């Protein structure tokens, strides 16, 4: 017998809706309660590393305000932020609350994760519910409860099964992101080990040039530009493809041989090795665009630019009196002393690093496809347009990195320490080929 489907306003399916507290901020410590704010709700996931801390000894926390597994968090304020949605996939490891800029929704009479994926699928609609003048926008909670109409199957088992498809995709995305973090860390560690001490140096201008070739969007109105912008980096670390006619300011022309690093507020490091999958790649003029004179050494120079020593140098050469609008001066970087070992050492490092950086780009491209799959598939499952029994997503986990052999066979001949095999298995393999739930911080759905 076919399952019956129902629809109801979001407000009828929640037991609680409310903003968080006005925290008394302190550094982490015995009396500190973790606070999730707007910066923690990004890309439909929670970024706990962006959390701050509240002094719970000075101001006690109402138990209703404590974040718990299944809670749906919606950013309540801010242009470009209001309406962003994420969900708490597991109970936090410590006491945790939200601040007054985040709305919490708590489900009733429906699988909380089904509801979470439904609300996330409506994020574009929810973002339009922010009201107010520029810089003072705020989410209309009544509209949120009344205008978001939730469709759902009567069967709780079917609700759970649909939510599990979203979870399978999100786990794969989390694995990709965590793997990339490890790989960036690995390259940085090897670079620091090899080239931090007792290495010859040369001024940056001898190995890299700064490109400032600009394009005027009005002269390319019929083109689609692959746009590497500061917001795109912060949002998903991926370029946005958009009509040049909709871009208001000049951009730098770039290609896959470039290295980008933001000169705006360099205390927040934004460094990019652009993939440039089209012939119309551009970047914000807030980036410094470096071009290696020897393009085959790009990975070496990228790692050098990514090093803490270069970041410290940028911070010593900023202009601007406030932390929010400081800029490094590109011409000042030309005198930076880059590591300059002999060519064989650079080649050996690039033989090691090139396949790792390619692997990172492949993971990022796969993540983009997974997000598109999630955004396309889940609304159809949650409307009944696609029968959940007809969808098989087991390949997302069963075939994820079937073993470290293919990856390590690329890296290890370049001189990567043999311990990497054990390191890789320790972090990513638990007998069946995918990341353990503890590492992701997620548990099974209820």
Tab-separated table of C-alpha atoms in Angstrom, residues 209-217 219-220 223 225-228 249-255 258 260 263 279-291 330:
chain	number	residue	atom	x	y	z
A	209	UNK	CA	55.768	37.952	-10.905
A	210	UNK	CA	52.631	39.828	-9.896
A	211	UNK	CA	49.956	39.920	-12.590
A	212	UNK	CA	47.503	42.822	-12.710
A	213	UNK	CA	45.947	42.259	-16.123
A	214	UNK	CA	42.413	43.555	-15.642
A	215	UNK	CA	39.176	42.873	-17.496
A	216	UNK	CA	36.200	45.227	-17.612
A	217	UNK	CA	32.964	43.238	-17.258
A	219	UNK	CA	33.282	44.731	-22.360
A	220	UNK	CA	32.458	41.018	-21.920
A	223	UNK	CA	30.398	35.854	-21.302
A	225	UNK	CA	32.911	34.284	-15.886
A	226	UNK	CA	34.473	31.795	-13.501
A	227	UNK	CA	34.749	34.217	-10.620
A	228	UNK	CA	37.193	33.657	-7.749
A	249	UNK	CA	33.892	46.072	-10.930
A	250	UNK	CA	37.019	45.159	-12.867
A	251	UNK	CA	38.635	41.787	-12.242
A	252	UNK	CA	42.051	40.261	-12.780
A	253	UNK	CA	42.360	37.681	-15.518
A	254	UNK	CA	43.835	34.407	-14.227
A	255	UNK	CA	44.581	30.868	-15.321
A	258	UNK	CA	48.406	31.385	-10.915
A	260	UNK	CA	46.145	33.747	-5.367
A	263	UNK	CA	45.737	41.168	0.398
A	279	UNK	CA	38.728	30.034	-20.416
A	280	UNK	CA	37.032	32.938	-18.629
A	281	UNK	CA	38.522	32.743	-15.140
A	282	UNK	CA	38.834	35.986	-13.186
A	283	UNK	CA	39.475	36.942	-9.602
A	284	UNK	CA	38.787	39.824	-7.275
A	285	UNK	CA	41.321	42.634	-7.281
A	286	UNK	CA	41.551	42.000	-3.529
A	287	UNK	CA	43.800	39.053	-4.416
A	288	UNK	CA	47.482	39.264	-5.224
A	289	UNK	CA	48.005	37.183	-8.370
A	290	UNK	CA	51.398	35.497	-8.486
A	291	UNK	CA	52.787	33.732	-11.567
A	330	UNK	CA	51.582	43.666	-3.186
